[in-house]
Short mmCIF file of C-alpha atoms (C1' of nucleotides) in Angstrom, two decimals:
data_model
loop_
_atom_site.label_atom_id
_atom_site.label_comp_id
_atom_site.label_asym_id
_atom_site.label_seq_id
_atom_site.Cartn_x
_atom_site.Cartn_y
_atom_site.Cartn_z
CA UNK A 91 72.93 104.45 4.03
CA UNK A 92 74.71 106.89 5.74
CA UNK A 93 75.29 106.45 9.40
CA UNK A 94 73.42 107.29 12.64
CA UNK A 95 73.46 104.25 14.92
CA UNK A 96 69.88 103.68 14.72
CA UNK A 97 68.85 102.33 17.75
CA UNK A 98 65.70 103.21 20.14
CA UNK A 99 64.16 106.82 20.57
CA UNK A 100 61.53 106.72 18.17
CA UNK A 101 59.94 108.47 20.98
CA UNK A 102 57.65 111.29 20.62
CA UNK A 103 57.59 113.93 22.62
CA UNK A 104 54.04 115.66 23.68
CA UNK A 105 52.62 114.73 20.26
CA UNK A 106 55.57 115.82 18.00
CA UNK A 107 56.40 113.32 15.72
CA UNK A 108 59.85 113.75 15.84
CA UNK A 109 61.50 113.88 12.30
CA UNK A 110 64.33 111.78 11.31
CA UNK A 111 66.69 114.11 11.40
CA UNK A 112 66.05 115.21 15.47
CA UNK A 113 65.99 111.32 16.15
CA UNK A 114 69.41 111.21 14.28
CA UNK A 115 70.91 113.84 16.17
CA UNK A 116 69.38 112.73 19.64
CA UNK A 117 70.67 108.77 18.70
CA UNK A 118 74.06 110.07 17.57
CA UNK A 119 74.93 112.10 20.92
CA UNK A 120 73.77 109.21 22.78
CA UNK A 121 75.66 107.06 20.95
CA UNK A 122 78.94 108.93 21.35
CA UNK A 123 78.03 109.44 25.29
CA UNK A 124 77.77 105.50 25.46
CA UNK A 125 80.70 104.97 23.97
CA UNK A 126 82.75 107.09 26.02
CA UNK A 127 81.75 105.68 29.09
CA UNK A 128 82.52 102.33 27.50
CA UNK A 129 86.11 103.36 26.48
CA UNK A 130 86.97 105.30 29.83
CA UNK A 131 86.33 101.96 31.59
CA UNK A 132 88.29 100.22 29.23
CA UNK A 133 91.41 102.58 28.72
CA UNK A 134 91.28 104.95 31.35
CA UNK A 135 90.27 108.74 30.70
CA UNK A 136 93.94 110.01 30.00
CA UNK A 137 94.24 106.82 27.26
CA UNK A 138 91.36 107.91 25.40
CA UNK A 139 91.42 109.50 22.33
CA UNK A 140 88.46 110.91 20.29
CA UNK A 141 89.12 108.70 17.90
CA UNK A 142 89.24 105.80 20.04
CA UNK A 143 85.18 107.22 21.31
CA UNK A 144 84.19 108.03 17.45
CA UNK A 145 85.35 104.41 16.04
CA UNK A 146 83.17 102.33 18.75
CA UNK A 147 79.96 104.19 17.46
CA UNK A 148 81.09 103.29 13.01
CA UNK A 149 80.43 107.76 12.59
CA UNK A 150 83.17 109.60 11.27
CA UNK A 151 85.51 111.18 12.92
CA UNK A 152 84.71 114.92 11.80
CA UNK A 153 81.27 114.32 13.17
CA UNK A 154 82.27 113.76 16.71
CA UNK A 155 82.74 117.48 16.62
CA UNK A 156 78.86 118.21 15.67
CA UNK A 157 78.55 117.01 18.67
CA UNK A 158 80.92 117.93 20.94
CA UNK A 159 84.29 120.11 20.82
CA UNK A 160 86.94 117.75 23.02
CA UNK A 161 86.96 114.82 24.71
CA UNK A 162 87.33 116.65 28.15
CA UNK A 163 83.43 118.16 27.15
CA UNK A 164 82.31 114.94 26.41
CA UNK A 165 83.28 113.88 29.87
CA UNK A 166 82.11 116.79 31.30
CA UNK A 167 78.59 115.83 29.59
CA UNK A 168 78.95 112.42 30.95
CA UNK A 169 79.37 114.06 34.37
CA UNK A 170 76.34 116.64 34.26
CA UNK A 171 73.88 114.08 33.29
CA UNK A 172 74.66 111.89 36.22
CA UNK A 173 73.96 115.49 38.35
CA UNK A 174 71.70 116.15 36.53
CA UNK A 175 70.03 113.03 37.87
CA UNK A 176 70.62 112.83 41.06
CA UNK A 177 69.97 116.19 41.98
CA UNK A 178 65.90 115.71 41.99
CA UNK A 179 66.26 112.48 43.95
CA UNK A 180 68.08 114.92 46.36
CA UNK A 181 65.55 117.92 46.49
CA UNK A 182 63.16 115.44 47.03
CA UNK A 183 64.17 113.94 50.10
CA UNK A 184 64.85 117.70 51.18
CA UNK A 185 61.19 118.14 50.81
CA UNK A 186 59.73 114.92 52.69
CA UNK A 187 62.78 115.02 55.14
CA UNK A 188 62.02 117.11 58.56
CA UNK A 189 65.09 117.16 59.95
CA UNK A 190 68.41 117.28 59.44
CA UNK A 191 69.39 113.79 60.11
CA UNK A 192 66.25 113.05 58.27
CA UNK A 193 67.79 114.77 55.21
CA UNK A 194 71.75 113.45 55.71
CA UNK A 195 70.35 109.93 55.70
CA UNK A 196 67.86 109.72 53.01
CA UNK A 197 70.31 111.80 50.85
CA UNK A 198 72.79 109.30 51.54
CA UNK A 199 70.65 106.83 50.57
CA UNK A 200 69.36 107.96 47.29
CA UNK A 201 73.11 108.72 46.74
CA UNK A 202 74.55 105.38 46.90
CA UNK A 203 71.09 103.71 45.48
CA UNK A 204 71.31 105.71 42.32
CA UNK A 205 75.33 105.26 41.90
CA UNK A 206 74.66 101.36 42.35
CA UNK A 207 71.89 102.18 39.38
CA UNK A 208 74.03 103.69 37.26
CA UNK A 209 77.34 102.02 38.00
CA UNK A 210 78.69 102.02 34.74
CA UNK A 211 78.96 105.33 34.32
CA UNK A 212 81.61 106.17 37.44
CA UNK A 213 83.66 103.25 36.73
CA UNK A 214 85.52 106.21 34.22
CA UNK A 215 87.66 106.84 38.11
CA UNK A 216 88.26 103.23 37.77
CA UNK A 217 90.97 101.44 40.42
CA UNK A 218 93.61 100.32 38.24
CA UNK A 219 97.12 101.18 39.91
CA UNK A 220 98.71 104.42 38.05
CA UNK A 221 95.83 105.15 36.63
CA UNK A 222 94.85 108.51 36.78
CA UNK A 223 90.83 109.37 38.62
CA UNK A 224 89.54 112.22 37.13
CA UNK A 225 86.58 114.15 38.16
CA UNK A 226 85.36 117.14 36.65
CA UNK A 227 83.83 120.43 38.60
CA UNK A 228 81.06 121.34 35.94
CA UNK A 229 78.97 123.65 36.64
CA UNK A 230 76.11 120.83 37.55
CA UNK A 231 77.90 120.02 39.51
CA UNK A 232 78.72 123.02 41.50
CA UNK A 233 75.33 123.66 41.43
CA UNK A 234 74.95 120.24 42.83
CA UNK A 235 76.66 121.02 45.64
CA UNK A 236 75.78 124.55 46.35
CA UNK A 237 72.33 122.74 47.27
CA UNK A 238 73.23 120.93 49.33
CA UNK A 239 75.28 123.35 51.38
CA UNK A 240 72.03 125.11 50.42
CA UNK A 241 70.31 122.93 52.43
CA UNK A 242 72.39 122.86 55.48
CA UNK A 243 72.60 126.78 55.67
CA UNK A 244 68.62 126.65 55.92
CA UNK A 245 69.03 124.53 58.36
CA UNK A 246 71.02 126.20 60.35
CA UNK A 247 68.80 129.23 59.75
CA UNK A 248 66.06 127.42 61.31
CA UNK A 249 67.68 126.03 64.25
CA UNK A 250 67.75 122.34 63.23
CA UNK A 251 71.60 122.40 62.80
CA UNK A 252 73.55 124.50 65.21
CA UNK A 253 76.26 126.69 62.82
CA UNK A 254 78.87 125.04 62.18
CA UNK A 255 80.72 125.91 58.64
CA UNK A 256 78.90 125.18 56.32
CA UNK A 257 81.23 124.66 53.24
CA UNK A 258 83.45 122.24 55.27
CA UNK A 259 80.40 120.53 56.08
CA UNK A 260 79.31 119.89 52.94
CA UNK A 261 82.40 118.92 51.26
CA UNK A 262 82.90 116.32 54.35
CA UNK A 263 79.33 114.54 53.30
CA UNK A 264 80.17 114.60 49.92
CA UNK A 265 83.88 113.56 50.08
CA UNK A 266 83.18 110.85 52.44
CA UNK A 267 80.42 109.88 50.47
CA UNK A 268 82.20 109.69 46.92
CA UNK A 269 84.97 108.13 48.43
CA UNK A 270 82.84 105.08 49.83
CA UNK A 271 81.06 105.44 46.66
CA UNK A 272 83.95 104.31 44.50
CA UNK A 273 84.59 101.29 46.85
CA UNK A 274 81.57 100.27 47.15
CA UNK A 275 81.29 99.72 43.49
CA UNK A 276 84.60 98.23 43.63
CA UNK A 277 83.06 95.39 45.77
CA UNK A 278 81.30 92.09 43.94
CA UNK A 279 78.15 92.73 46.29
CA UNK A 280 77.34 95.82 46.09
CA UNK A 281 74.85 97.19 48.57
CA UNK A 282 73.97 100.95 48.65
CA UNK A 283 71.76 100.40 51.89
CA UNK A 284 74.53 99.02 53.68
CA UNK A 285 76.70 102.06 52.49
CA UNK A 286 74.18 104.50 53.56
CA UNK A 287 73.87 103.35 56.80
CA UNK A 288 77.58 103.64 57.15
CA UNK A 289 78.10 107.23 56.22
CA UNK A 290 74.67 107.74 57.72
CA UNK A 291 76.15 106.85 61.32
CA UNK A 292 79.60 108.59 60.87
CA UNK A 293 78.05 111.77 59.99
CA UNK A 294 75.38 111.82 62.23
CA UNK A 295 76.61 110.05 65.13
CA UNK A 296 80.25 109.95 65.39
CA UNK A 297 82.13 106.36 64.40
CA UNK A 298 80.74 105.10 68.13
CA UNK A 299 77.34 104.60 66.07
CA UNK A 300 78.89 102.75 63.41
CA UNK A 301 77.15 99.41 62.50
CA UNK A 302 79.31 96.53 63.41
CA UNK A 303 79.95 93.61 61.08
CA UNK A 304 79.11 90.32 61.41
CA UNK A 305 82.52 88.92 62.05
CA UNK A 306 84.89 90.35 64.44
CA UNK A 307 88.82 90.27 62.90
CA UNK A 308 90.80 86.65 63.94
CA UNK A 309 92.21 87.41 67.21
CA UNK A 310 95.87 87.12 66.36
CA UNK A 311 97.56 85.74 69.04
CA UNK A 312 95.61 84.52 71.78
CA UNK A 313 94.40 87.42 73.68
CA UNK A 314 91.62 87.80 76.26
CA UNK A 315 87.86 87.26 75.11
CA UNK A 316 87.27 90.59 75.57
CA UNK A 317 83.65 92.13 75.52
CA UNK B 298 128.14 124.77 28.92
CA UNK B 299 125.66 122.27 27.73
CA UNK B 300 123.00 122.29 30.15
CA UNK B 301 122.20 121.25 33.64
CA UNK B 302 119.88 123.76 35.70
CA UNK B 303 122.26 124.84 38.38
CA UNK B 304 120.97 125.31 41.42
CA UNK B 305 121.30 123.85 45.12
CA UNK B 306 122.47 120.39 45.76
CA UNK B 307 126.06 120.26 46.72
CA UNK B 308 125.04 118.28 49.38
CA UNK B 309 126.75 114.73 50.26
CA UNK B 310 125.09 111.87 52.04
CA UNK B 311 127.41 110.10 54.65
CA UNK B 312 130.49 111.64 53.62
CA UNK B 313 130.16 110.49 49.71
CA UNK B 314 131.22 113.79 47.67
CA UNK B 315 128.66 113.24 45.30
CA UNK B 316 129.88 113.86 41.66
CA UNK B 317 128.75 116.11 39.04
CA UNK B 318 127.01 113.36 37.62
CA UNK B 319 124.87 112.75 39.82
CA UNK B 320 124.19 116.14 41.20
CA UNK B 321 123.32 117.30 37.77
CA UNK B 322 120.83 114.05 37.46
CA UNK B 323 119.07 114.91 40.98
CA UNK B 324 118.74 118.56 39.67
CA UNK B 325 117.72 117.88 36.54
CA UNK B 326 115.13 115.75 38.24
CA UNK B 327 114.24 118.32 40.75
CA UNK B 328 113.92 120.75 37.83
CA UNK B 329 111.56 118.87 35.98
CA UNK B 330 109.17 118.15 38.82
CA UNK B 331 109.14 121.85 39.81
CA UNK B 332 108.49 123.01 36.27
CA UNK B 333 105.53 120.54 36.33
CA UNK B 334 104.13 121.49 39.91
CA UNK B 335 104.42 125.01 38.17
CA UNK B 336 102.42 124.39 34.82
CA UNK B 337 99.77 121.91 36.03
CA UNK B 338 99.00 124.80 38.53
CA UNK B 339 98.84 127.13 35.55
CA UNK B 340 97.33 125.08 32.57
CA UNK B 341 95.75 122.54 34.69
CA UNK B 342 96.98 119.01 34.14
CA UNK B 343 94.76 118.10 30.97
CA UNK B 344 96.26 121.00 29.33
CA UNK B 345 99.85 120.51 29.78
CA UNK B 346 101.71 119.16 27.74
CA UNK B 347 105.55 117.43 28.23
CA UNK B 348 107.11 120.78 25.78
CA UNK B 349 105.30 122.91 28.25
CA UNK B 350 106.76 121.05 31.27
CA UNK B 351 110.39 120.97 29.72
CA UNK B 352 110.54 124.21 27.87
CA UNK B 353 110.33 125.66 31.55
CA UNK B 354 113.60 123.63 32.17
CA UNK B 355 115.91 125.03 29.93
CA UNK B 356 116.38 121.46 29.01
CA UNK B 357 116.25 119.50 25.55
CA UNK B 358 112.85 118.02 24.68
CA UNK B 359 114.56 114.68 24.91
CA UNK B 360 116.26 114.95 27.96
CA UNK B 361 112.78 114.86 29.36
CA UNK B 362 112.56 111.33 28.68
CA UNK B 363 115.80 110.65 30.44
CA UNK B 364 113.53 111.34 33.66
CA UNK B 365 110.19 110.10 32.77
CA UNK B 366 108.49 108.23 30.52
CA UNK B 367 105.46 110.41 30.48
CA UNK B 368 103.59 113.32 32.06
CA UNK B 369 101.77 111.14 33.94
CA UNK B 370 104.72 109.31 35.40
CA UNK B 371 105.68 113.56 36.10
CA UNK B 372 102.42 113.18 37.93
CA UNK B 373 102.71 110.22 39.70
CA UNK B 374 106.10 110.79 41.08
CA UNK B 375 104.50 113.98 42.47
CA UNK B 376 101.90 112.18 43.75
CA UNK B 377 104.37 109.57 45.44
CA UNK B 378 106.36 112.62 46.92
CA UNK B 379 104.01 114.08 48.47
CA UNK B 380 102.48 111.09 49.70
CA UNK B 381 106.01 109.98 51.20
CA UNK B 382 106.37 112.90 52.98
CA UNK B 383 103.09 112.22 55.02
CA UNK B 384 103.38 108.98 55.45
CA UNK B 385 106.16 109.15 58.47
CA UNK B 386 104.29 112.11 59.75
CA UNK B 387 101.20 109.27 60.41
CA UNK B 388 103.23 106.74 61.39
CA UNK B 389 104.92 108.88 64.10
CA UNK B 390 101.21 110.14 65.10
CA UNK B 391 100.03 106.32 65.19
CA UNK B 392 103.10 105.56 67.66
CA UNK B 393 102.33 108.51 69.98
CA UNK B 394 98.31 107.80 70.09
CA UNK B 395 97.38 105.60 72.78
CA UNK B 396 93.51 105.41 71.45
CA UNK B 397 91.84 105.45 68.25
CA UNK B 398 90.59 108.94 68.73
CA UNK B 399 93.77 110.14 69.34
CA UNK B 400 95.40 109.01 65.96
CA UNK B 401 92.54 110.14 64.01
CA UNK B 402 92.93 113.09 65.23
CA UNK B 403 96.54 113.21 65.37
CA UNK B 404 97.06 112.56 62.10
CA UNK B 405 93.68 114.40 60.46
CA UNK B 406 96.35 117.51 61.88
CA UNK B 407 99.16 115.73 60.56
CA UNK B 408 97.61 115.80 57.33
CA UNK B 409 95.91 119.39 57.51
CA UNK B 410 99.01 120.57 58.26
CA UNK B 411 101.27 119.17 55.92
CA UNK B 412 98.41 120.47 52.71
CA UNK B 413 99.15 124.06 54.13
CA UNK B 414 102.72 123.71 54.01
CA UNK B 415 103.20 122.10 50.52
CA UNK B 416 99.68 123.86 48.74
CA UNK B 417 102.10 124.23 45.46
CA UNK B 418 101.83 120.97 44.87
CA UNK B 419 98.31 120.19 45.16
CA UNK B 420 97.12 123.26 43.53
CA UNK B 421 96.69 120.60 40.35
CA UNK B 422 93.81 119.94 41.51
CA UNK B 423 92.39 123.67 40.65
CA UNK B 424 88.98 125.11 41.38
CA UNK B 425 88.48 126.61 37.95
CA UNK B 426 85.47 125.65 36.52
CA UNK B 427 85.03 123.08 34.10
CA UNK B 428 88.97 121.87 34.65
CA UNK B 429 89.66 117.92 35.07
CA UNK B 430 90.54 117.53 38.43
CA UNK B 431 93.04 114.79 38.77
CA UNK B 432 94.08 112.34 41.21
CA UNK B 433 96.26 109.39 40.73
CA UNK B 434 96.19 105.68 42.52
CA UNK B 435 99.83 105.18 42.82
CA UNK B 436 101.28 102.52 44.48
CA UNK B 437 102.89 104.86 46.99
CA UNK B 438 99.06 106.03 47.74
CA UNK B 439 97.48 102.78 47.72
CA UNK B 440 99.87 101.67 50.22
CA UNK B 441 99.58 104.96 52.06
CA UNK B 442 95.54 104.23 52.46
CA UNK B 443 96.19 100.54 53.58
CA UNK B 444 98.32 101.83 56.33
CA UNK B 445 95.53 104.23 57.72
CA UNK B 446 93.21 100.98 57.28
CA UNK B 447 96.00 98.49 58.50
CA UNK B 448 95.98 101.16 62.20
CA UNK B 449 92.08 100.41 62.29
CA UNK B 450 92.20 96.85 61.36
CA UNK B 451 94.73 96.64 64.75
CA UNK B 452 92.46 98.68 66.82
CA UNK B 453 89.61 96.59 66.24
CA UNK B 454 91.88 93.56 67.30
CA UNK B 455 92.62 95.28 70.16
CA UNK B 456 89.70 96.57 71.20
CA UNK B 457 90.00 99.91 71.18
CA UNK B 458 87.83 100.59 68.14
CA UNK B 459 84.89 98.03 67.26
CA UNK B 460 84.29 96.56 64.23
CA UNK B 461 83.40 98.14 61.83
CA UNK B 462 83.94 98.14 58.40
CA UNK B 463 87.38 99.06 57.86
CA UNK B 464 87.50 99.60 54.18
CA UNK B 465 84.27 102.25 54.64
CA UNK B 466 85.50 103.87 57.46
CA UNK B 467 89.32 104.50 55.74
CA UNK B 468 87.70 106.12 52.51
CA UNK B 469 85.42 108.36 54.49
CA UNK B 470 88.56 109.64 56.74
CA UNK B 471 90.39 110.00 53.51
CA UNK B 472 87.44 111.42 51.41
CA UNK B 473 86.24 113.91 53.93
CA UNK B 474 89.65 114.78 54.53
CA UNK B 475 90.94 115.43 50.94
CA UNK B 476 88.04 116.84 49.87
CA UNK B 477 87.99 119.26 52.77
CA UNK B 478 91.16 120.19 51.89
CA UNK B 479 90.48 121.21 48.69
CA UNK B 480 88.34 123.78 50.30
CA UNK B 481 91.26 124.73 52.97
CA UNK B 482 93.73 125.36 50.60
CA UNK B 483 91.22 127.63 48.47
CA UNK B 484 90.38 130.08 51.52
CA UNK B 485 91.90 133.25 51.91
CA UNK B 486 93.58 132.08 54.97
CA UNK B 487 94.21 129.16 55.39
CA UNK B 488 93.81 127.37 58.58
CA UNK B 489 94.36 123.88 59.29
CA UNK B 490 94.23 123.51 62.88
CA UNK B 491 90.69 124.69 62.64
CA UNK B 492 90.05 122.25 59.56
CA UNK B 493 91.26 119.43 61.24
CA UNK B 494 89.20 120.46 64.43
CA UNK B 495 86.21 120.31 62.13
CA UNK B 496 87.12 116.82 60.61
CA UNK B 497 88.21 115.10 63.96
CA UNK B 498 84.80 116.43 65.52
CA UNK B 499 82.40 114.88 62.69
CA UNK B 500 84.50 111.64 62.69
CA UNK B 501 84.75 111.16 66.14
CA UNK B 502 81.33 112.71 67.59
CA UNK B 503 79.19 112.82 64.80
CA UNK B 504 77.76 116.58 63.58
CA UNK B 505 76.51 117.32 67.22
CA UNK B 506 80.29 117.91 68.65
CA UNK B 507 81.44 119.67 65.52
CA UNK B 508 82.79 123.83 66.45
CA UNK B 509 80.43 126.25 66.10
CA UNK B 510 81.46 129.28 63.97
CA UNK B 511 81.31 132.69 65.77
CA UNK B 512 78.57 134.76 63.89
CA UNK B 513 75.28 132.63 63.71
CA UNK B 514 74.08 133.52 59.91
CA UNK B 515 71.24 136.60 60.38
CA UNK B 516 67.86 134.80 61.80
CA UNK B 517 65.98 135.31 58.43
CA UNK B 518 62.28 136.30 60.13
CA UNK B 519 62.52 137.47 63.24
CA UNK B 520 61.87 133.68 65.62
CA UNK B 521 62.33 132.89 69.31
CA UNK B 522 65.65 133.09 71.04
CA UNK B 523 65.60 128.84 70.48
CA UNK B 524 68.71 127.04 72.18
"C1'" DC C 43 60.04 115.82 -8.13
"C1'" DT C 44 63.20 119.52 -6.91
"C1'" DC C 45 65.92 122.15 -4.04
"C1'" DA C 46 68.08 124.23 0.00
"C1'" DA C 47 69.44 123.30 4.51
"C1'" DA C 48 71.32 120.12 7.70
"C1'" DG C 49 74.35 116.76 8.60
"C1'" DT C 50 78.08 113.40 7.40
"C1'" DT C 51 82.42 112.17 5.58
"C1'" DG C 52 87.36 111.45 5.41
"C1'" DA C 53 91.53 113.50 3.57
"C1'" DC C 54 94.67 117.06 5.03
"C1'" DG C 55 97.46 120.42 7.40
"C1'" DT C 56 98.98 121.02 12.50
"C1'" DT C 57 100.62 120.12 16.75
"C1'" DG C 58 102.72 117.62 20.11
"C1'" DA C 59 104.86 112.85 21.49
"C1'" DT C 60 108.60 109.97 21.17
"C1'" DT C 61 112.79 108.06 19.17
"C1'" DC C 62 117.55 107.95 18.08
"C1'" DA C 63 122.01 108.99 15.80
"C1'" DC C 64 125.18 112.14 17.17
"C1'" DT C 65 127.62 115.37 20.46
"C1'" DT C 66 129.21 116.77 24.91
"C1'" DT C 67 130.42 115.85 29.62
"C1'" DT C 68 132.22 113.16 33.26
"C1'" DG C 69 134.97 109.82 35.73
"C1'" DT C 70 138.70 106.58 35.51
"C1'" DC C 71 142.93 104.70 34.44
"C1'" DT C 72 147.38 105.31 33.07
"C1'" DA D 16 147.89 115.78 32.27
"C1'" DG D 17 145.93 112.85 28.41
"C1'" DA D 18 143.06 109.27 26.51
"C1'" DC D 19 139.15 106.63 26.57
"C1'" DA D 20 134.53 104.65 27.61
"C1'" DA D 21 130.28 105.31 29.69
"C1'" DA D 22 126.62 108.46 30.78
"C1'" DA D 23 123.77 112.03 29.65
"C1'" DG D 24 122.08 115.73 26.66
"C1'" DT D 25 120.48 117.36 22.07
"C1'" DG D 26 117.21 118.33 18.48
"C1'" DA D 27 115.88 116.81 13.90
"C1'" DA D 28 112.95 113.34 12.21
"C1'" DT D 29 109.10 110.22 12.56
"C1'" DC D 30 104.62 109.25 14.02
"C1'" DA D 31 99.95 109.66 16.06
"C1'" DA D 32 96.06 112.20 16.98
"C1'" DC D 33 93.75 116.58 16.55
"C1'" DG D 34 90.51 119.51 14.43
"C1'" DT D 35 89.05 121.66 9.91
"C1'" DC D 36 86.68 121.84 5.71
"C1'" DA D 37 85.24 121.19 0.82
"C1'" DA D 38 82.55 117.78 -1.15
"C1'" DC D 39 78.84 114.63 -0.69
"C1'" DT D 40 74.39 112.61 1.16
"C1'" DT D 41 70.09 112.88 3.45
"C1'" DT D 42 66.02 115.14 4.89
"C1'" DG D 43 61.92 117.89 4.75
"C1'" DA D 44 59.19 121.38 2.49
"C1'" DG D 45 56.90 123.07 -1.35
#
DNA sequence: CTCAAAGTTGACGTTGATTCACTTTTGTCT
DNA sequence: AGACAAAAGTGAATCAACGTCAACTTTGAG
């Protein structure tokens, strides 16, 4: 016995029977992408070494480099697959969404709904003081948001969205909703609907819109009652 | 002549002459932090490494630890510059702004403004493709962000802003605003009294209010006149 | 069962981080 | 001015992690 983290994926795909060998390599990649995510968290992305990401998965350390050439692509692949997810769940609500408020809030939605899914993954940009957040610009993810600019550039096109600039636009949406993103999974109840609706009014509706909470902040002194 | 880097920083604070010992410790300093400024913008952060930083110097590789313990505490005390040179600029904007609208959009110019001037430094933070793009929580930041969310927490109290969640409504100021930045500071020209026009339009009014750029992108068919 | 290809292994040469004994510079006190 | 102690600078030496590669093991095909 060798190595290879045997886990799952006995899978077969359209009939194939899959040889050991494929499984090996398929189980081994995952393997190392699991437990890089799993380090990040625990050390930070700067901390990590490869050899701190090879050790947690019992392979040698040569073969981390079968698989990938540096820690920064194994982030990087960490990265793209979570585009590489979302990004359907995107052109889909494109598709069923007729408008563009239709679009900004069920994108929103399936934003926050899938990073509440998949939590694990983004708490690499974890909130430890001095600890530095990375983020990488892959090209998923550039592609990721091209689209959606994409999007908003049709829109425009077709009257739905009067033209305003388009780049700023997008990077507002998708700073403001990356930002929220990493607090809301800071929180202990995390609730993507409640987020959505959040960034859903600011963008669409100015803060005016914005859902109130429950309790309004102590008065401090004694003031009027106010409203 | 052992070493030193020379350069301004005769100065004296209240009247104290300021020996050589000192001087050369602020320069040395000063020195370091520009050579890193300097090669994070060139090899990107992941890249660089603490020779790179001091071989700009002129300095001994163990003078750099004189200064820093690390190049992420280089990092962070660039981070904490630049983030103590905004913070007055807010504050003063929070003093002068009677309403909530007019300190967000106060200091979204404040901020816009301040990106142009020092784009050096935040030019870490390159567009290059597949490049870590880092960001660091220090405490200087941290606080920074609390302040922003300490101004809303008070205009709730007071009435002027309802309430809402504050935490939410700080990161999306502070995502959209960094992340439009980004984009500023790429352009050709860069222009931050439009960009903060842009960002104190969405956050205020929603999309509807936000400027309207001058050419309206080609009609793609040939549809009605519309508006 | 046999063999070649694919994949794994871990020791090894490199590179950069960090320490520290030693030197130089500076400020102070006669 | 001269002497001395403290502060700061220096770079060789040590150490950790990187990335490679020759040798070894496993797999799949015939």
């Amino acid at each position: 016995m060798t190595t290879s983290v045997e886990e799952a994926v006995t899978e077969r795909a359209e009939g194939k029977p899959l040889g050991k060998r494929e499984r090996t390599k398929i189980n081994n990649r995952e393997a190392i992408l699991q437990a890089a995510r799993d380090v990040f968290a625990d050390l930070g992305y700067g901390a990590t070494t490869v050899r701190d990401i090879i050790r947690r998965t019992g392979l040698a350390s040569g073969t981390f480099y079968n698989y990938f050439r540096s820690k920064e692509e194994v982030f990087e692949a960490l990265m793209d697959e979570g585009m590489r997810r979302i990004r359907p769940r995107l052109r889909a609500e494109r598709i069923r969404s007729r408008t563009f408020e239709d679009f900004i809030r069920n994108a929103l939605h399936a934003y926050f709904e899938y990073l509440a899914s998949d939590r694990e993954t983004f708490e690499v940009m974890r909130r430890n003081p001095n600890t530095v957040r990375v983020r990488m610009e892959t090209a998923e993810m550039i592609a990721g948001f091209e689209e959606i600019r994409e999007y908003m550039e049709e829109d425009i096109r077709n009257g739905t969205l009067p033209p305003v600039d388009s780049e700023y636009l997008m990077a507002s949406v998708v700073g403001l909703a990356m930002e929220m993103g990493d607090r809301m999974i800071a929180r202990d109840n995390v609730d993507p609907a409640a987020a959505a609706e959040f960034a859903t009014a600011l963008v669409l509706g100015g803060f005016h819109n914005l859902p109130v909470t429950g309790k309004a902040p102590a008065a401090p002194g004694g003031e009027e009652g106010g409203e």
